[in-house]
CSV table of N, CA and C in Angstrom, one decimal:
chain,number,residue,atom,x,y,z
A,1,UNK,N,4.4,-11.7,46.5
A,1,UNK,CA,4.2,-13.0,46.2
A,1,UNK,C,5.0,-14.0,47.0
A,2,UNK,N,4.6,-15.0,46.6
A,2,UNK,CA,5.6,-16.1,47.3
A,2,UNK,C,6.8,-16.8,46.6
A,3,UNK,N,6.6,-17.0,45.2
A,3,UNK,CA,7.7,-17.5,44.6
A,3,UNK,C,9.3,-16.2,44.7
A,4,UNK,N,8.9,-15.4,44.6
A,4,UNK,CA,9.7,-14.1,44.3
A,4,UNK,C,9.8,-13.2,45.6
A,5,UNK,N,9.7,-13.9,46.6
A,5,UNK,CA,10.0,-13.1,48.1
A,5,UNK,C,10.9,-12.5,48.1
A,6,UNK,N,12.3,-13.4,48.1
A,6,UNK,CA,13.1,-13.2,48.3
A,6,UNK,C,14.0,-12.5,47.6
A,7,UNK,N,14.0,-12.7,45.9
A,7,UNK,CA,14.3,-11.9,45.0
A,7,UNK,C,13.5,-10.3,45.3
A,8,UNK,N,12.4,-9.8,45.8
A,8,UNK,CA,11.6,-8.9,45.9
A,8,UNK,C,12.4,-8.4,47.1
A,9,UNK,N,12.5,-8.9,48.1
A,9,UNK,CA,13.1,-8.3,49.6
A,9,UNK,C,14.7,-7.9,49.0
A,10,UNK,N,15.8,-8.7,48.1
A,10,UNK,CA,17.0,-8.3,47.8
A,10,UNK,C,17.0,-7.4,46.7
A,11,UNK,N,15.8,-6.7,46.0
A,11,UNK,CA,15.7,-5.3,45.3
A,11,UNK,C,15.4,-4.6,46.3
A,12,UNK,N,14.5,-4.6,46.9
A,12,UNK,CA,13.8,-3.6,48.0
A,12,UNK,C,15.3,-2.8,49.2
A,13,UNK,N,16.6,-4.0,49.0
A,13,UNK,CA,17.7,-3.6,49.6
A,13,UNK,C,18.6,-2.5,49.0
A,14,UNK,N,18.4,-3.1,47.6
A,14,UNK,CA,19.2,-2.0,46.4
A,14,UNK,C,18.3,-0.4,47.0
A,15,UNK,N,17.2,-0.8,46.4
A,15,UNK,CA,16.6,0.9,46.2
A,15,UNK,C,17.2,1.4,47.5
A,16,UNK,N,16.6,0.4,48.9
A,16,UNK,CA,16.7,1.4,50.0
A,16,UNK,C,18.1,2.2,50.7
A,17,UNK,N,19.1,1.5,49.5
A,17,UNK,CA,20.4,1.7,50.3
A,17,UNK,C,20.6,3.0,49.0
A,18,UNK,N,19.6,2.9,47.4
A,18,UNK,CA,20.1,4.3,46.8
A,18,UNK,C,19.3,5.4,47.7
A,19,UNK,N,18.4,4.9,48.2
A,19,UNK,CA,17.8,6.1,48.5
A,19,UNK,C,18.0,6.6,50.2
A,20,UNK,N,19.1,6.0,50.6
A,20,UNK,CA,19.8,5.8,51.8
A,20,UNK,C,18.0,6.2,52.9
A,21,UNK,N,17.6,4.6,53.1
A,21,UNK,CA,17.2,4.4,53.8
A,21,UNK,C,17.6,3.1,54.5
A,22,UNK,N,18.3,3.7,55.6
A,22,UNK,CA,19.4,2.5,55.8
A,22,UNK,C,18.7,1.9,57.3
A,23,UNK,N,17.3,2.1,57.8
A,23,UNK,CA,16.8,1.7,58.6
A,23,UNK,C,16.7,0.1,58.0
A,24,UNK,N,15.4,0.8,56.6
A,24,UNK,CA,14.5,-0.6,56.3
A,24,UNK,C,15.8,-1.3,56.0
A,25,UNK,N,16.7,-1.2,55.1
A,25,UNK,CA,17.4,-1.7,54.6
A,25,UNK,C,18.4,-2.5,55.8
A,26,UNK,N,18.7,-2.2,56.7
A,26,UNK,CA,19.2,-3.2,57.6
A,26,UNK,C,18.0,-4.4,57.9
A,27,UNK,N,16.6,-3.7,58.5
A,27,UNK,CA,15.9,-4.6,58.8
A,27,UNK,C,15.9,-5.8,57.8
A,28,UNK,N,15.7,-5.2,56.4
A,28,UNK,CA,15.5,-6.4,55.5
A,28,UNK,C,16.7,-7.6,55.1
A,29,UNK,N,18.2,-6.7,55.2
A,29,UNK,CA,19.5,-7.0,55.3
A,29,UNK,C,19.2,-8.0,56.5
A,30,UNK,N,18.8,-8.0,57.5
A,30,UNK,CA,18.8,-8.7,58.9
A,30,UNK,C,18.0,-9.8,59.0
A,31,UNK,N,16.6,-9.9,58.2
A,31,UNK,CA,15.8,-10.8,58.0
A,31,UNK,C,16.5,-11.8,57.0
A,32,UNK,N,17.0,-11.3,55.8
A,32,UNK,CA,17.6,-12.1,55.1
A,32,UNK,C,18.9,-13.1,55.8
A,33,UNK,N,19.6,-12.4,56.7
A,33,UNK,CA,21.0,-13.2,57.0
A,33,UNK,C,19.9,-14.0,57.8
A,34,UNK,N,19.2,-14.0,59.3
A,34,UNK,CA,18.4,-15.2,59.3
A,34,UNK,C,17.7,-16.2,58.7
A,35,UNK,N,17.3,-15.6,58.0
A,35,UNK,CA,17.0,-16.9,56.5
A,35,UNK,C,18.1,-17.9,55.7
A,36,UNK,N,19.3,-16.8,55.6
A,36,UNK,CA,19.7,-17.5,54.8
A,36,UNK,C,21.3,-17.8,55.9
A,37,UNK,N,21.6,-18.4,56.9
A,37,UNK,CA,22.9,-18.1,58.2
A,37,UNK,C,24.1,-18.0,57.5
A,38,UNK,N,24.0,-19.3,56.3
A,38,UNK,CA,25.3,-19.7,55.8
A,38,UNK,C,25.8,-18.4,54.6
A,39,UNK,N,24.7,-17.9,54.4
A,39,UNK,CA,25.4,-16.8,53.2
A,39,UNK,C,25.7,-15.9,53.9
A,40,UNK,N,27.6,-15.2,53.9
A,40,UNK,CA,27.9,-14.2,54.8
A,40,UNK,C,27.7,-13.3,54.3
A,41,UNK,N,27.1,-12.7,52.5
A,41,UNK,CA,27.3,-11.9,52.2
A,41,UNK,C,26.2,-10.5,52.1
A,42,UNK,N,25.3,-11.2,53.5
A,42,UNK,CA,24.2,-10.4,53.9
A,42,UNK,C,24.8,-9.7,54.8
A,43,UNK,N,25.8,-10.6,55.4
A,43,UNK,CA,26.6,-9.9,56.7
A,43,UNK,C,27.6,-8.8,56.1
A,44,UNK,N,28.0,-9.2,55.2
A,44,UNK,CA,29.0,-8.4,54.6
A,44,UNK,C,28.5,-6.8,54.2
A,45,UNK,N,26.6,-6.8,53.7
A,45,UNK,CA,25.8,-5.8,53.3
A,45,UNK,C,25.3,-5.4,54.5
A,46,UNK,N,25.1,-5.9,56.1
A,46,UNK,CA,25.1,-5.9,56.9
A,46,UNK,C,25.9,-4.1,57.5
A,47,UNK,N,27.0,-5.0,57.6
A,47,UNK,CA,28.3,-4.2,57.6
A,47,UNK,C,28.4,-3.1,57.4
A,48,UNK,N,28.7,-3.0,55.7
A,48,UNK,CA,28.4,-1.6,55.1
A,48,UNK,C,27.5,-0.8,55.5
A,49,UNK,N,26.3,-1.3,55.8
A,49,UNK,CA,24.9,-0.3,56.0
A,49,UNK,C,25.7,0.5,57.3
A,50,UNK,N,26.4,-0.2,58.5
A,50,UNK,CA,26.8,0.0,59.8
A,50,UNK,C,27.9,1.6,59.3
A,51,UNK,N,28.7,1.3,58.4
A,51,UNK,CA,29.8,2.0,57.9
A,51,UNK,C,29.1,3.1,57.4
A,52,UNK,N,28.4,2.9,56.3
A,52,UNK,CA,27.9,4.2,56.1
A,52,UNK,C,27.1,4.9,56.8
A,53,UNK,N,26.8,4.8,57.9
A,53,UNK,CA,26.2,5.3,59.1
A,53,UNK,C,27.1,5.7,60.1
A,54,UNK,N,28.1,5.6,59.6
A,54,UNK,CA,29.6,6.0,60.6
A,54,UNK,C,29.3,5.2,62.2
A,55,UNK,N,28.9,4.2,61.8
A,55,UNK,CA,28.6,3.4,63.1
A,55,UNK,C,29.6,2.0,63.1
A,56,UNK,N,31.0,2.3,63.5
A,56,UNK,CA,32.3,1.4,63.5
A,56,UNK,C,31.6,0.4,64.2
A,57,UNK,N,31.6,0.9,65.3
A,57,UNK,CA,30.7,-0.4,66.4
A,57,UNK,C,30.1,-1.6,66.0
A,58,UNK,N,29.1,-1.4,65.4
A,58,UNK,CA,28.2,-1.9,64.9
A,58,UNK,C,29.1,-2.8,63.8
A,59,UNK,N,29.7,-2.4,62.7
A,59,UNK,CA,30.5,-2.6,61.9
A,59,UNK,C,31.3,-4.0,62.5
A,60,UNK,N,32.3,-3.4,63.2
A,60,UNK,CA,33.2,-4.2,64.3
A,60,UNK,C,32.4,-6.0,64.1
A,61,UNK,N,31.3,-5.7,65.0
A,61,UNK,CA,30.7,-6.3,65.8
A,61,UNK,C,30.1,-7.5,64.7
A,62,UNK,N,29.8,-7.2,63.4
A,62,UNK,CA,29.6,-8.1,62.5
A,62,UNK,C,30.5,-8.8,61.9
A,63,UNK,N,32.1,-7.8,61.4
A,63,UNK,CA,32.9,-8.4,61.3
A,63,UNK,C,33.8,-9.3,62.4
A,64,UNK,N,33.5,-9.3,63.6
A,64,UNK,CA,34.0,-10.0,64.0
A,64,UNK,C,33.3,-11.4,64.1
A,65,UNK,N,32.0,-11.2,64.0
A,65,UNK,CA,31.2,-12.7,63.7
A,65,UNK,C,31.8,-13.1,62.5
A,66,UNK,N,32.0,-12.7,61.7
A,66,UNK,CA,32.7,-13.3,60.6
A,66,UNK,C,34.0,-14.2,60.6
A,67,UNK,N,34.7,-13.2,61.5
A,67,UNK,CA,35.7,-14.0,61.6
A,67,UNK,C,36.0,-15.1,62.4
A,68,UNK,N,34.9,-15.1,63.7
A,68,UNK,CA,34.8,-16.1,64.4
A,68,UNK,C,34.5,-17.6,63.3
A,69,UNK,N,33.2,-17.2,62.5
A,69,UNK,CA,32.8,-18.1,61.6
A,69,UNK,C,34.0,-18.9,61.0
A,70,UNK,N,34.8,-17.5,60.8
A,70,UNK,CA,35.6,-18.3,59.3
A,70,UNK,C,36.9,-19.1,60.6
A,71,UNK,N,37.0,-19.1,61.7
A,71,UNK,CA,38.1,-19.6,62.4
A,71,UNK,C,37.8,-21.0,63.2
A,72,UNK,N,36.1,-20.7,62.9
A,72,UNK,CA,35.9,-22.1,63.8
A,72,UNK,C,35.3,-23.2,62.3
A,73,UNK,N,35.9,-22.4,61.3
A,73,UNK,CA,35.4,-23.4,59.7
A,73,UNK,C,33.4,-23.8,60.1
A,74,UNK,N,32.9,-22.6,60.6
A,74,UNK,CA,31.3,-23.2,60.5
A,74,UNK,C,31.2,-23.2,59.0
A,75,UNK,N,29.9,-23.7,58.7
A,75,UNK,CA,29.1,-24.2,57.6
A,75,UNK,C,29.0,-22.9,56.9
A,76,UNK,N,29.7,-23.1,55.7
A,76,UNK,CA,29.7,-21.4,54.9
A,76,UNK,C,30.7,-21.0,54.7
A,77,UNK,N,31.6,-21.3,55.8
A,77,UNK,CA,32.2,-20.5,55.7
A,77,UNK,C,33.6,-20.6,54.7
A,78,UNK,N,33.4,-21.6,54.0
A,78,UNK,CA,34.9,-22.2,52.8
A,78,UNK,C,34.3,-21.3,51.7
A,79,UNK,N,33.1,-20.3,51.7
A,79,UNK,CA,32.9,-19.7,50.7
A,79,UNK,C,33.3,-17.9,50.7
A,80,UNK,N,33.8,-17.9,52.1
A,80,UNK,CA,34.2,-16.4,52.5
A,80,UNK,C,35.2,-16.3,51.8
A,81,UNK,N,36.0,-15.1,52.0
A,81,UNK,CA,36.8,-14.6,51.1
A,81,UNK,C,37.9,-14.2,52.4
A,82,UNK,N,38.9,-15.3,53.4
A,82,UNK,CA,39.3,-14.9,54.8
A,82,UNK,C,40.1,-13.5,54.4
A,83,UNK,N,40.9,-13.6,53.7
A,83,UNK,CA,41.4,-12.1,54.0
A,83,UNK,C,41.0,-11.0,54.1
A,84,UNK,N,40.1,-10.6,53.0
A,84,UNK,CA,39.1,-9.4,52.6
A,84,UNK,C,38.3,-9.3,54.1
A,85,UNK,N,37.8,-10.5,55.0
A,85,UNK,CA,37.0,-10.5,55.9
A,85,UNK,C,37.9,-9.9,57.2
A,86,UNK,N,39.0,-10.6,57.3
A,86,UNK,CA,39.7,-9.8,58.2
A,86,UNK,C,40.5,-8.6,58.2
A,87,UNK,N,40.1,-8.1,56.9
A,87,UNK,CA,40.9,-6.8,56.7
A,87,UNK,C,40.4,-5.8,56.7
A,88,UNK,N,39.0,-6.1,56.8
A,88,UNK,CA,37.5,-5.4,57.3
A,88,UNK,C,37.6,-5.3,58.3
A,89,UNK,N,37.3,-6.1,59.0
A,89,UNK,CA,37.4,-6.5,60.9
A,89,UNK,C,38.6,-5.2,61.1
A,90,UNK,N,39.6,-5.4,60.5
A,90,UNK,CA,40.5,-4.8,61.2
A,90,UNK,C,40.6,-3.3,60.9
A,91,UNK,N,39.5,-2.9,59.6
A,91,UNK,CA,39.5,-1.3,59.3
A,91,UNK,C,38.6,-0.8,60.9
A,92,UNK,N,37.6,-1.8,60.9
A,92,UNK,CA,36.0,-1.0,61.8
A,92,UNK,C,37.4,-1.2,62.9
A,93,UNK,N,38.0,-1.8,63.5
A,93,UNK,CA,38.3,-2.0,64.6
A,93,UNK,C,39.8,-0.4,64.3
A,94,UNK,N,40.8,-0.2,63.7
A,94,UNK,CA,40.8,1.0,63.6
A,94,UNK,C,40.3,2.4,63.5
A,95,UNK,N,39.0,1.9,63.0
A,95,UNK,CA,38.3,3.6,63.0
A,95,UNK,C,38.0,3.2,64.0
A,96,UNK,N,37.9,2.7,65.3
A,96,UNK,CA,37.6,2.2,66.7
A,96,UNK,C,38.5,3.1,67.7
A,97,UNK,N,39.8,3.1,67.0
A,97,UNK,CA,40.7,3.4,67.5
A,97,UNK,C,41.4,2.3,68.7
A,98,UNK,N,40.9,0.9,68.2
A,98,UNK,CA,41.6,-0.1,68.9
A,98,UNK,C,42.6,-0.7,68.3
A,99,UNK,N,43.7,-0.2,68.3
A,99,UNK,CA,45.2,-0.8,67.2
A,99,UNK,C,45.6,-1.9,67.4
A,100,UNK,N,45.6,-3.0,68.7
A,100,UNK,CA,46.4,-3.6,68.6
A,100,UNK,C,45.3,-4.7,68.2
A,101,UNK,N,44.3,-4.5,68.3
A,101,UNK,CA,43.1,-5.8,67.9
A,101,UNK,C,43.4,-5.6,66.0
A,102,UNK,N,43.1,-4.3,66.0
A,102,UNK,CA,43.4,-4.0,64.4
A,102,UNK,C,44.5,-5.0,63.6
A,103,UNK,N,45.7,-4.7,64.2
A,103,UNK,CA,46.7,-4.8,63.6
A,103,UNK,C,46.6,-6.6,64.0
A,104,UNK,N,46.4,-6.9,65.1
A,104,UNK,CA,46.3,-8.3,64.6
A,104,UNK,C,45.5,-8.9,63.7
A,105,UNK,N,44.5,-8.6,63.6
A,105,UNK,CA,43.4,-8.7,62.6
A,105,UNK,C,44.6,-8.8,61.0
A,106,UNK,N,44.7,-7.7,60.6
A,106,UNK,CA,45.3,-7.6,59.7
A,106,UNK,C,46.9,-8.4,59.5
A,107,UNK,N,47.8,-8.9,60.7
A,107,UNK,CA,48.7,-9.4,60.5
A,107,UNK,C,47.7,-11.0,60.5
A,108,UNK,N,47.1,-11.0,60.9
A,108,UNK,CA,46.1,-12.7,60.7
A,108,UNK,C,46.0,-13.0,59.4
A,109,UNK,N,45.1,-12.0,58.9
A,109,UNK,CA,44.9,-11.9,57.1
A,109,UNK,C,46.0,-12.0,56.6
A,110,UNK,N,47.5,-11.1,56.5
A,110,UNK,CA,48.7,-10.9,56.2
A,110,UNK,C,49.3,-13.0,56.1
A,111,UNK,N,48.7,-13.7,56.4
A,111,UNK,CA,49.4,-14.8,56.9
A,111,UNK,C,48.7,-15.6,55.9
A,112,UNK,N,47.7,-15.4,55.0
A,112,UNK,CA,46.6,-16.5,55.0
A,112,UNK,C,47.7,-16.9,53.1
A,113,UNK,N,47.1,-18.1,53.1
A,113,UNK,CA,47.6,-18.6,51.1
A,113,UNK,C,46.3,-18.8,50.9
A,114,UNK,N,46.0,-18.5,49.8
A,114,UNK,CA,46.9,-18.0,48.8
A,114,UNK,C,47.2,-16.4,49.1
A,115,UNK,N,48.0,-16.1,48.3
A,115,UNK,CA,47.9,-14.7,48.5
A,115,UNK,C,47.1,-14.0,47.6
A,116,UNK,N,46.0,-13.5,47.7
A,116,UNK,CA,45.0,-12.2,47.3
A,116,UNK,C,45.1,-11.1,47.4
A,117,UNK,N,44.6,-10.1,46.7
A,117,UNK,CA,44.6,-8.6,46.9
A,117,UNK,C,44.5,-8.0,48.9
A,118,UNK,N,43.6,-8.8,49.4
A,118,UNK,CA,43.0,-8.8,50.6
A,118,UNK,C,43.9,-9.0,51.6
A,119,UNK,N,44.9,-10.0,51.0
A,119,UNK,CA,46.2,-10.3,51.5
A,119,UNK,C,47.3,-9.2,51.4
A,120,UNK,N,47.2,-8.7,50.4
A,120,UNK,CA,48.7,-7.5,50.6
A,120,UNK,C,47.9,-6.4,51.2
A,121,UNK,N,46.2,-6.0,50.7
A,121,UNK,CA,45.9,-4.9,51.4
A,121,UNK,C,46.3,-4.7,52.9
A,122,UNK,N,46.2,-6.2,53.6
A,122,UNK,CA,46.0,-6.4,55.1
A,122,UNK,C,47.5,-5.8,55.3
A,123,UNK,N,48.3,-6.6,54.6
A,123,UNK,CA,50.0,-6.2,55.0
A,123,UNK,C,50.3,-4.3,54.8
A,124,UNK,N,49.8,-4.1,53.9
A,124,UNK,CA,49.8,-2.6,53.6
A,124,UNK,C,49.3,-1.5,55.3
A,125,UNK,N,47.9,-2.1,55.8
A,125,UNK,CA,47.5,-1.8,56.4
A,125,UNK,C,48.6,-1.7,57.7
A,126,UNK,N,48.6,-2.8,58.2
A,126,UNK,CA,49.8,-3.3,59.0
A,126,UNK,C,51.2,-2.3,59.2
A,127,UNK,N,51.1,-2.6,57.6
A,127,UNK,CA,52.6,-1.7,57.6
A,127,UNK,C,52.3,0.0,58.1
A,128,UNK,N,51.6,0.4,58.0
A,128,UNK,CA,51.2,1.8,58.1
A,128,UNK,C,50.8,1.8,59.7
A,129,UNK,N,49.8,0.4,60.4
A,129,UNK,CA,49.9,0.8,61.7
A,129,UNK,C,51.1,0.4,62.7
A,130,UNK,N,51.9,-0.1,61.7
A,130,UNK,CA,53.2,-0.5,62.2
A,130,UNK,C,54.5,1.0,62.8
A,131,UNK,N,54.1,2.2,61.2
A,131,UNK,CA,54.4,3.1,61.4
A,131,UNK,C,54.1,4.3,62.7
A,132,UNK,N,52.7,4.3,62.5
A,132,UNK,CA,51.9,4.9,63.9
A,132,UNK,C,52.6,4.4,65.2
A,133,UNK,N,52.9,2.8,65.0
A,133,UNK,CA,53.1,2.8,66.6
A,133,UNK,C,54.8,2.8,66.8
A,134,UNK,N,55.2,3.3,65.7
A,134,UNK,CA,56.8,3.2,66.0
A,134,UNK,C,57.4,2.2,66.1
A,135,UNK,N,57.4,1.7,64.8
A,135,UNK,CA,57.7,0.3,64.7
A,135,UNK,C,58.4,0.1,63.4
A,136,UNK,N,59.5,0.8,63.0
A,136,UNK,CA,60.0,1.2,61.6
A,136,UNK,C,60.2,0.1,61.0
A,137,UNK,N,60.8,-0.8,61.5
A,137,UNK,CA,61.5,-2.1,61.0
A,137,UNK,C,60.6,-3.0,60.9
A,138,UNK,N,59.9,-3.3,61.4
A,138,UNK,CA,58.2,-4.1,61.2
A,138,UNK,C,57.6,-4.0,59.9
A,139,UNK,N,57.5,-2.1,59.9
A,139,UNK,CA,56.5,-1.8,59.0
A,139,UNK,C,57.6,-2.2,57.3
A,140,UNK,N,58.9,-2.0,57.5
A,140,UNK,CA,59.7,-2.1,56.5
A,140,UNK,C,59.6,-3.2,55.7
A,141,UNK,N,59.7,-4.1,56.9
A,141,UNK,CA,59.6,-5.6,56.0
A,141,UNK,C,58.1,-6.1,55.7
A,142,UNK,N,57.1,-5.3,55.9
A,142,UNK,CA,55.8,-5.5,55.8
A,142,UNK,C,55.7,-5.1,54.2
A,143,UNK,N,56.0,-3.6,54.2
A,143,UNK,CA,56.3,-2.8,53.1
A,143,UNK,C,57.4,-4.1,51.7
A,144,UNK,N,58.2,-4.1,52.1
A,144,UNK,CA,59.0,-5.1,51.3
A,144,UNK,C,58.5,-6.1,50.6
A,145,UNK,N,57.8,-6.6,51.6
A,145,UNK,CA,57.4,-7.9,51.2
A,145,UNK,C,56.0,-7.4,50.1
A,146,UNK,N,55.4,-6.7,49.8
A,146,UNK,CA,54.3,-6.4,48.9
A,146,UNK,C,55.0,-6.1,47.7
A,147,UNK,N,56.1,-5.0,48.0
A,147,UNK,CA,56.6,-4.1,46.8
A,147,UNK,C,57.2,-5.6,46.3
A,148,UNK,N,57.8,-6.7,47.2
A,148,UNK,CA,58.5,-7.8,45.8
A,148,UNK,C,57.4,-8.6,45.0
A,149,UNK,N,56.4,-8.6,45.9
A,149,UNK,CA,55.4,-9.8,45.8
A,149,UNK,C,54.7,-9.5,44.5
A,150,UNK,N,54.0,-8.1,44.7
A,150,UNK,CA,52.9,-7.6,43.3
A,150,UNK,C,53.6,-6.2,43.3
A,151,UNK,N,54.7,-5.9,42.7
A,151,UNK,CA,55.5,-4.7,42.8
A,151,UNK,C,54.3,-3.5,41.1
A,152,UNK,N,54.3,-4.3,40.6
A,152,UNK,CA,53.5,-3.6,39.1
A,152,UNK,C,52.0,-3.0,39.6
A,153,UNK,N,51.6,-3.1,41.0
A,153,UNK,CA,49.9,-3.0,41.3
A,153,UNK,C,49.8,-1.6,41.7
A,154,UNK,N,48.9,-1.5,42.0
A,154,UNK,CA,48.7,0.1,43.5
A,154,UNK,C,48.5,-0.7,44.1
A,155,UNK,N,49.2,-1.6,44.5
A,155,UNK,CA,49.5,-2.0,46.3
A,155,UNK,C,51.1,-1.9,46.3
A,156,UNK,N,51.3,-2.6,45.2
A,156,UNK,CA,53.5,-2.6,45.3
A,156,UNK,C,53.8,-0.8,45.1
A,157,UNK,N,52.9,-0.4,44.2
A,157,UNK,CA,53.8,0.9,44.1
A,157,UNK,C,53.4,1.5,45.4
A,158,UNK,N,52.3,1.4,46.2
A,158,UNK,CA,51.6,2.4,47.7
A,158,UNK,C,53.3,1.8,48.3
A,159,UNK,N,53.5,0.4,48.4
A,159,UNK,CA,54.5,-0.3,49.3
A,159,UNK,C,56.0,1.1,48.8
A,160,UNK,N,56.4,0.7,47.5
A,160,UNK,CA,57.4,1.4,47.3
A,160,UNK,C,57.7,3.2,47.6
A,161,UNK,N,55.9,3.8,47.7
A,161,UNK,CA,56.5,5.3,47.8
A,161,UNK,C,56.8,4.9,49.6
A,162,UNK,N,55.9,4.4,49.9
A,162,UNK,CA,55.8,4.2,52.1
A,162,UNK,C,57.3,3.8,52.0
A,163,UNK,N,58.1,2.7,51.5
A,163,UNK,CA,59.6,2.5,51.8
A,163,UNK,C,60.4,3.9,51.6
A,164,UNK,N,60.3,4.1,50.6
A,164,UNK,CA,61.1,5.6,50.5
A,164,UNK,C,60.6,6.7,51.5
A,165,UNK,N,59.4,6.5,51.6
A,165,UNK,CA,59.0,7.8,52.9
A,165,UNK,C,59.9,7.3,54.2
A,166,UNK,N,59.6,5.6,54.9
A,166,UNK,CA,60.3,5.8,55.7
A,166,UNK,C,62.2,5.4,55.5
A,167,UNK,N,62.4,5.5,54.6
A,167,UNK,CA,64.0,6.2,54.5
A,167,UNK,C,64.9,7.7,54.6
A,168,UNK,N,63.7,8.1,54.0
A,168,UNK,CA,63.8,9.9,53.9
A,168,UNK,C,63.2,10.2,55.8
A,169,UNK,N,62.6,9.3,56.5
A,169,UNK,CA,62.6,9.7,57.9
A,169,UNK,C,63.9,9.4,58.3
A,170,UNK,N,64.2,8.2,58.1
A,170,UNK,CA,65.2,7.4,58.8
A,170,UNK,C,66.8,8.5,58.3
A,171,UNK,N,66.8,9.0,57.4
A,171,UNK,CA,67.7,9.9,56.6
A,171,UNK,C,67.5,11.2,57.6
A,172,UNK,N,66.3,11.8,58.1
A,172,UNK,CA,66.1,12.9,58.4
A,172,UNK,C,66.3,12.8,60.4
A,173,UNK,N,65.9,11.0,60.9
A,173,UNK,CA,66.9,11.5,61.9
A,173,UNK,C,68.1,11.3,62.4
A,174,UNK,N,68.9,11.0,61.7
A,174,UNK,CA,70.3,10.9,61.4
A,174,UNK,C,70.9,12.4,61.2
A,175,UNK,N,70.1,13.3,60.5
A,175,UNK,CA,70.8,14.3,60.9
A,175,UNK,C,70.5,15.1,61.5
């Protein structure tokens, strides 16, 4: 019908992603974000379809439209969620195996007020590719700053066992 298109096309998205037909379901995912520019959260369902397809690229490639959006403040975009969006960007761009795009991504997010979950996730992230690239002291104060901020969460306690891991390093090369 016509009144109920669009509600009809955003079930037809549900089923096709239970029944992982993640062709239609992009197409229709794809039609809708043209209809609708300003809603990112087609983009966002976009995305996922890319990820569970183990297709980073693709992934990447939306989240970085996003973040373009949310940097040049287009229309919509005071409704995004910036942290969460760049902490995305900065997963696809890790499973990429591009770190230092990653890690900026996530030190970007790491920066934003208020502070959100999205916000410590990014720092958490950070902190761990801070570790990878041998960067103890980076990743420490990254780590720090979560464990004081929301110390009671599974993000402060993730923060507090990673500080003790990297002390028990820092302990182990010392001797």
């Amino acid at each position: 019908g016509h009144y109920a298109k669009v509600d009809a096309k955003i079930v037809l998205v549900a089923l096709y992603r239970r029944e992982k037909m993640y062709s239609q379901e992009l197409a229709d995912l794809q039609d809708l974000a043209r209809s609708y520019p300003q809603n990112f959260l087609f983009e966002e369902e976009i995305a996922d379809v890319y990820k569970m397809q183990d297709d980073w690229q693709g992934a990447a490639k939306v989240y970085d439209s996003l973040a373009v959006r949310l940097r040049d403040h287009a229309p919509g975009s005071e409704l995004m969620p910036p942290a969460k969006i760049l902490y995305q960007a900065g997963q696809a761009h890790e499973h990429l195996g591009q770190l230092q795009q990653a890690l900026q991504l996530y030190e970007e997010a790491a920066k934003l007020p208020p502070k959100d979950a999205g916000v410590y996730k990014a720092q958490l992230a950070a902190a761990a590719l801070y570790r990878r690239l041998d960067r103890p002291a980076d990743a420490r104060r990254a780590y720090q700053q979560v464990a004081r901020a929301i110390p009671d969460t599974d993000e402060g306690k993730t923060a507090l066992r990673a500080l003790r891991a990297l002390a028990r390093d820092e302990k182990g090369k010392c001797e």
